[in-house]
C-alpha atoms as a PDB file:
ATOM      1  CA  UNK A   1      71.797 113.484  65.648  1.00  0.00           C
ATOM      2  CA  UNK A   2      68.574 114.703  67.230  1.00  0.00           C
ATOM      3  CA  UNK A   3      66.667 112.840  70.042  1.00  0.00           C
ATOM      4  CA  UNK A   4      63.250 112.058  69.618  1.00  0.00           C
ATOM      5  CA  UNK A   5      61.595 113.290  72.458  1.00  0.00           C
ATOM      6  CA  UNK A   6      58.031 112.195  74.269  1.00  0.00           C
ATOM      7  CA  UNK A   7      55.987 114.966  73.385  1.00  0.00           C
ATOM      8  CA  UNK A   8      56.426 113.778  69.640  1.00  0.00           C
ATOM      9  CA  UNK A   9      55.685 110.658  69.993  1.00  0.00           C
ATOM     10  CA  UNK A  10      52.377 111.682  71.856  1.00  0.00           C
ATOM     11  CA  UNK A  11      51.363 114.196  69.274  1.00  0.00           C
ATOM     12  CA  UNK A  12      51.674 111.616  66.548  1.00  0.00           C
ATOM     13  CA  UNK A  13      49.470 108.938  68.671  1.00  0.00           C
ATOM     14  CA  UNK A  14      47.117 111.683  69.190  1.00  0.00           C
ATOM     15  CA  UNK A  15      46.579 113.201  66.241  1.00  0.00           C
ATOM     16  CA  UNK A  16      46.600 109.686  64.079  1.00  0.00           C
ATOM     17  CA  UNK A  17      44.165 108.293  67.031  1.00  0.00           C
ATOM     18  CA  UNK A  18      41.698 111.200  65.882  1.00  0.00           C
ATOM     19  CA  UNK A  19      41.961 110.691  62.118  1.00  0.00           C
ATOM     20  CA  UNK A  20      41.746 106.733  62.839  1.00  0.00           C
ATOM     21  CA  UNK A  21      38.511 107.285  64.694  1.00  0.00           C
ATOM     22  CA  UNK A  22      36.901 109.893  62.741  1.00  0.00           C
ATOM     23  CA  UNK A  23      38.265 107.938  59.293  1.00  0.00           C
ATOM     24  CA  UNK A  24      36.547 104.560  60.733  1.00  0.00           C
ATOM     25  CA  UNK A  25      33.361 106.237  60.750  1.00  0.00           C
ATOM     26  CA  UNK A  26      33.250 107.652  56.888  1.00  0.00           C
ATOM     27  CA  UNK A  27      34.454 103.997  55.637  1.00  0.00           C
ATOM     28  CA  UNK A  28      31.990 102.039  57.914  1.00  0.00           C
ATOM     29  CA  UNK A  29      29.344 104.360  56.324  1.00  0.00           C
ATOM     30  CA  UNK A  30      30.440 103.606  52.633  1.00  0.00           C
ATOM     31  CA  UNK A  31      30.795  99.623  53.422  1.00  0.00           C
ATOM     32  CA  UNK A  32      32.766  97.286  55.459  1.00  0.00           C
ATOM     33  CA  UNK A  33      35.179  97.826  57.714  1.00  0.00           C
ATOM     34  CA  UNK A  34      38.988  96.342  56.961  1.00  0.00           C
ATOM     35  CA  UNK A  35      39.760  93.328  59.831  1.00  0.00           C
ATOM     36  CA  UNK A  36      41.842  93.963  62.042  1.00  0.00           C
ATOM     37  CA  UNK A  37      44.921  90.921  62.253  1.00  0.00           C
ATOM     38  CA  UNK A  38      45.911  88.984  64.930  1.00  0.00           C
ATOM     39  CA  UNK A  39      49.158  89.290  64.240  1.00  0.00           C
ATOM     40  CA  UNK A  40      50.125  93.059  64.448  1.00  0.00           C
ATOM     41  CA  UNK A  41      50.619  92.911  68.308  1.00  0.00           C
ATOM     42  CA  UNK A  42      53.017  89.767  68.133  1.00  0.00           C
ATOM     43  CA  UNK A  43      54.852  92.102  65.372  1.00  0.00           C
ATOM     44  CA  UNK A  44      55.185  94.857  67.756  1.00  0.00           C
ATOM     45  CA  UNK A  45      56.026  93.159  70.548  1.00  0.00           C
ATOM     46  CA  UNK A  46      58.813  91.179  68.674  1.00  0.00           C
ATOM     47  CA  UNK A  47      59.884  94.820  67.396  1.00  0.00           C
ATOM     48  CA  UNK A  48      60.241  95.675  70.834  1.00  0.00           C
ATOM     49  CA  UNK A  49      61.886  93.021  72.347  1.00  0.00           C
ATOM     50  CA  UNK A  50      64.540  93.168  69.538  1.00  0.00           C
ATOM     51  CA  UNK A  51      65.196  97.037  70.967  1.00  0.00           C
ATOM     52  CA  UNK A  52      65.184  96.162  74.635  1.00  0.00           C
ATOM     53  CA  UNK A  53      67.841  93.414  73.877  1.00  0.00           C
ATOM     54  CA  UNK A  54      69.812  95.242  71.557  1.00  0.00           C
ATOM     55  CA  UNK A  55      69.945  98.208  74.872  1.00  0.00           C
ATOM     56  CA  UNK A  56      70.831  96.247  76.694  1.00  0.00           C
ATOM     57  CA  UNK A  57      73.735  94.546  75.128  1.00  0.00           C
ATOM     58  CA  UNK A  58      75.040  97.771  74.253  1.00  0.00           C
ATOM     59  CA  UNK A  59      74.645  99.158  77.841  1.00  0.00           C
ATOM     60  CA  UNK A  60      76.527  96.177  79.404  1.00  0.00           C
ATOM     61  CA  UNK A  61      79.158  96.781  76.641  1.00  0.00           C
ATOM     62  CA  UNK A  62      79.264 100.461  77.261  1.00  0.00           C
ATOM     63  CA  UNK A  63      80.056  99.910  80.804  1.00  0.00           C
ATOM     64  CA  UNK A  64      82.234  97.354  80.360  1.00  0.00           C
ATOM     65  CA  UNK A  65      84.500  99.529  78.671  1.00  0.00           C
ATOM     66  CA  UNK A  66      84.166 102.587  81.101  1.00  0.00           C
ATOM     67  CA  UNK A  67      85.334 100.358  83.837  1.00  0.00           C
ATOM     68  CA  UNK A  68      87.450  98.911  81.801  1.00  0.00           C
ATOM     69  CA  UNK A  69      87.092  95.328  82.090  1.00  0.00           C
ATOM     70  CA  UNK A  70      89.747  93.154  80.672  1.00  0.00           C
ATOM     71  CA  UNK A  71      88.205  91.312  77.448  1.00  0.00           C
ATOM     72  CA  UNK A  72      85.625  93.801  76.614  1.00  0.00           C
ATOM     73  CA  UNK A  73      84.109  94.256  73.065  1.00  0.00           C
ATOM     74  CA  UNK A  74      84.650  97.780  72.124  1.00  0.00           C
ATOM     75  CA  UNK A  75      81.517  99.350  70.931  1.00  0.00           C
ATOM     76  CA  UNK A  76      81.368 100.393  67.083  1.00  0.00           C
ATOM     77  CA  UNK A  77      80.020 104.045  67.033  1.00  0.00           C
ATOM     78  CA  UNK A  78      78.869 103.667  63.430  1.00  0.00           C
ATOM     79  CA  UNK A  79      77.020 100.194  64.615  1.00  0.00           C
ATOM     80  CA  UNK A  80      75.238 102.245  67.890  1.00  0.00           C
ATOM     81  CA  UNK A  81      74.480 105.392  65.648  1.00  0.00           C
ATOM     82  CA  UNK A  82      72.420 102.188  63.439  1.00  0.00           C
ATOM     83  CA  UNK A  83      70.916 100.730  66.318  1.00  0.00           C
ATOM     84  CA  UNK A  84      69.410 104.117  67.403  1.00  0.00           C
ATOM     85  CA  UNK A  85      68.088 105.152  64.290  1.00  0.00           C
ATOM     86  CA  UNK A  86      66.626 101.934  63.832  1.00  0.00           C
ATOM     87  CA  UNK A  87      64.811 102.642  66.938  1.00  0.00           C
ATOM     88  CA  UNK A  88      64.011 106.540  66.627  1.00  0.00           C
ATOM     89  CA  UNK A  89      62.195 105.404  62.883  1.00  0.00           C
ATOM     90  CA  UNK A  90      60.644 102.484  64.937  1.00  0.00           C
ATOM     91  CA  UNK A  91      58.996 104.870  67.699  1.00  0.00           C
ATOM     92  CA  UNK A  92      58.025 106.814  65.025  1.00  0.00           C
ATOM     93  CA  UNK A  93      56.240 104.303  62.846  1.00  0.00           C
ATOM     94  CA  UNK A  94      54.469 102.684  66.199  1.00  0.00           C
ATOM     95  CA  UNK A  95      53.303 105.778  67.424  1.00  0.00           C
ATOM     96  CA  UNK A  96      51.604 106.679  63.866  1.00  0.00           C
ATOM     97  CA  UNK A  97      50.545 102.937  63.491  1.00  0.00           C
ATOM     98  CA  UNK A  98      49.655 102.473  67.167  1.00  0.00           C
ATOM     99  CA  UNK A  99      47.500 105.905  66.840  1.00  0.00           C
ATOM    100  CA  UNK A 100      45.534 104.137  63.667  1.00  0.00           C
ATOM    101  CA  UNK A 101      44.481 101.348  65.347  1.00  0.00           C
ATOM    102  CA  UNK A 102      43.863 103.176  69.213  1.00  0.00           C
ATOM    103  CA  UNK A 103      41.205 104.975  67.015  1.00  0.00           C
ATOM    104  CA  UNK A 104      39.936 102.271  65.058  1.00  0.00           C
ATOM    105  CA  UNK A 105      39.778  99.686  68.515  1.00  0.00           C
ATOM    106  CA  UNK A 106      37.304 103.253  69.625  1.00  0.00           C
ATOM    107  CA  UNK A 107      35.403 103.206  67.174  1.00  0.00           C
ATOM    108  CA  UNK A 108      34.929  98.935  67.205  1.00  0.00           C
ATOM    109  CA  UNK A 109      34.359  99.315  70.787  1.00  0.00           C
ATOM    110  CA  UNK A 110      31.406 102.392  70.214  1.00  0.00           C
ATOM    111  CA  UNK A 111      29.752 100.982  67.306  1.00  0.00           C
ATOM    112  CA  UNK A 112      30.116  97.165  67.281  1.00  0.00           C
ATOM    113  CA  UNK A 113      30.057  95.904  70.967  1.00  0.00           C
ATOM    114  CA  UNK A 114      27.662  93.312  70.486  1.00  0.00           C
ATOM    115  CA  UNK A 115      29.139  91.686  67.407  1.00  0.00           C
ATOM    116  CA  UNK A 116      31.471  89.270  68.788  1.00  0.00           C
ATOM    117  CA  UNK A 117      34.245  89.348  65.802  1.00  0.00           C
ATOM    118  CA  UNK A 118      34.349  93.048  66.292  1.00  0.00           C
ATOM    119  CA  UNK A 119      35.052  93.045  70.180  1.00  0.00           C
ATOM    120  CA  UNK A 120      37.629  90.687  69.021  1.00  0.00           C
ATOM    121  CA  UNK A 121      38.973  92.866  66.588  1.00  0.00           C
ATOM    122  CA  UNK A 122      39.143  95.898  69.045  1.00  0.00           C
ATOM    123  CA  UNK A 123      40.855  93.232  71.431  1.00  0.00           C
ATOM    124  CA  UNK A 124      43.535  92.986  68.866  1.00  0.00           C
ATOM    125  CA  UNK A 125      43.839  96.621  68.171  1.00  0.00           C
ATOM    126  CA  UNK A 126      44.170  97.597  72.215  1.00  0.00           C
ATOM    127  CA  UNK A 127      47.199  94.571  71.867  1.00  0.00           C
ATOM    128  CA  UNK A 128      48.603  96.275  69.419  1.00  0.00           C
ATOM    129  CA  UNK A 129      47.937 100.106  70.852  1.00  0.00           C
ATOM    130  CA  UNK A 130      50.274  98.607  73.856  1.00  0.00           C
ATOM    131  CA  UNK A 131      52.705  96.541  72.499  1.00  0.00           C
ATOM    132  CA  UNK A 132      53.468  99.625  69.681  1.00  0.00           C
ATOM    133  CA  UNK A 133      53.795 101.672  73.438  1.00  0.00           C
ATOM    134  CA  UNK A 134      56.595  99.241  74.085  1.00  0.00           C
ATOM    135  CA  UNK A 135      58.462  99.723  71.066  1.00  0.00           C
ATOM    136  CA  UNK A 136      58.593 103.295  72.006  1.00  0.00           C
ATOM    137  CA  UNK A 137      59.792 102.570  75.254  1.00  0.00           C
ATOM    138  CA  UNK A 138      61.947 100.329  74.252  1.00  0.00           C
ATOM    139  CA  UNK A 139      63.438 102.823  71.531  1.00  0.00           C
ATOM    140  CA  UNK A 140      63.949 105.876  74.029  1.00  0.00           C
ATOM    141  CA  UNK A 141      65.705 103.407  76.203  1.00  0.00           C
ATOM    142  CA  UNK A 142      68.066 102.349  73.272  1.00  0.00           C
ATOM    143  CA  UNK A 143      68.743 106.215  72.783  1.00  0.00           C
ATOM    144  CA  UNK A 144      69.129 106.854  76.305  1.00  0.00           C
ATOM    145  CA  UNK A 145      71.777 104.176  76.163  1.00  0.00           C
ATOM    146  CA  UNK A 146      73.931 105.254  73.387  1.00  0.00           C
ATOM    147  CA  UNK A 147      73.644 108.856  74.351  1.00  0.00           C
ATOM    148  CA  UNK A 148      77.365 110.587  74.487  1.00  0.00           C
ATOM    149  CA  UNK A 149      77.919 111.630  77.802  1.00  0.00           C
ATOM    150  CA  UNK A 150      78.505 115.580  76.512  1.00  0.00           C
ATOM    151  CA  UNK A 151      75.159 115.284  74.563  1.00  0.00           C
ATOM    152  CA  UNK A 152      72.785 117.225  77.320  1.00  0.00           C
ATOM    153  CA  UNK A 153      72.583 120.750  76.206  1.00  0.00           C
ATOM    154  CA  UNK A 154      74.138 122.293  79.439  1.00  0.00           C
ATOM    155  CA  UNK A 155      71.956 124.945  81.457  1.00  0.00           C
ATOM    156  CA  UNK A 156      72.926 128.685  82.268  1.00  0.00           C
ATOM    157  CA  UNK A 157      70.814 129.985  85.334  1.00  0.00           C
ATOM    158  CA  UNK A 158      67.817 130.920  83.368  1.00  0.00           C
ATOM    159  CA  UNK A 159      66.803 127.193  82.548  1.00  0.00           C
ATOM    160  CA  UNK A 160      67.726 127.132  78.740  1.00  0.00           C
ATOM    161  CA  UNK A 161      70.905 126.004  76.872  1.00  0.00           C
ATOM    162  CA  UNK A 162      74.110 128.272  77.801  1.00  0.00           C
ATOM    163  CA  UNK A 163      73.954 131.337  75.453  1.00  0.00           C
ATOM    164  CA  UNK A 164      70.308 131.281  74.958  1.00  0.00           C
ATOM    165  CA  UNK A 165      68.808 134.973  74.967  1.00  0.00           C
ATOM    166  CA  UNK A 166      66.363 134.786  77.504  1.00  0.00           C
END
């Protein structure tokens, strides 16, 4: 399994942030503007709450075993390979959703900062730019956790994986 890495996640903000913004502007020119709901940050934050716990229930299983408590759960390795993929296509989906509205909250807060409902709306969309940052967080933690301790591509002297060219 590959591990989703940062610099992915970033991209994908990025680059749906720009699309979001510049996208915002064509459909406020042809009409109105879609509202943006209240409840997308409680969503996200929920989302990433459910991550953090389920971490850290399998951390404090993981090391229960390794220091091999009496009583301790094992841990099912087809159950953790779940829990991380739930998490790797939750980082991705917050980063890309979290990107839409980061642009769209710009463009509310550039166009439409003395309309009250609309500073509202770009309220809701910075809420939901940070709580979709903690579902990422929350998801590289749950990988981070449930990584196999020969996982780490090991390092010759030249800074890349052993038998790298360079």
């Amino acid at each position: 399994m590959n591990h989703l890495r940062v610099g992915v996640l970033v991209l994908i903000f990025v680059a749906a942030t720009g699309l979001a913004w510049a996208g915002s502007g064509l459909w406020d020119a042809r009409g109105t503007l879609p509202a943006v709901p209240w409840p997308a940050p409680v969503v996200f934050g929920m989302l990433a709450g459910l991550l953090f716990a389920m971490a850290l229930s399998l951390r404090s299983r993981l090391r229960a075993r390794r220091e091999r408590r009496p009583g301790a759960r094992p841990v099912d390795p087809l159950g953790a390979t779940r829990a991380v993929m739930l998490g790797q296509a939750s980082a991705l989906v917050s980063a890309l959703v979290g990107g839409l509205y980061g642009g769209l909250g710009i463009f509310l807060l550039l166009e439409y900062t003395d309309v009250p409902a609309r500073r509202d709306q770009a309220l809701y969309a910075g809420l939901t730019v940070l709580a979709a940052a903690a579902v990422c967080a929350a998801a590289l933690f749950l990988q981070r956790v449930c990584r196999l301790r020969g996982d780490e591509p090991e390092e010759n002297g030249n800074g890349g994986p052993l038998g790298s060219p360079m």
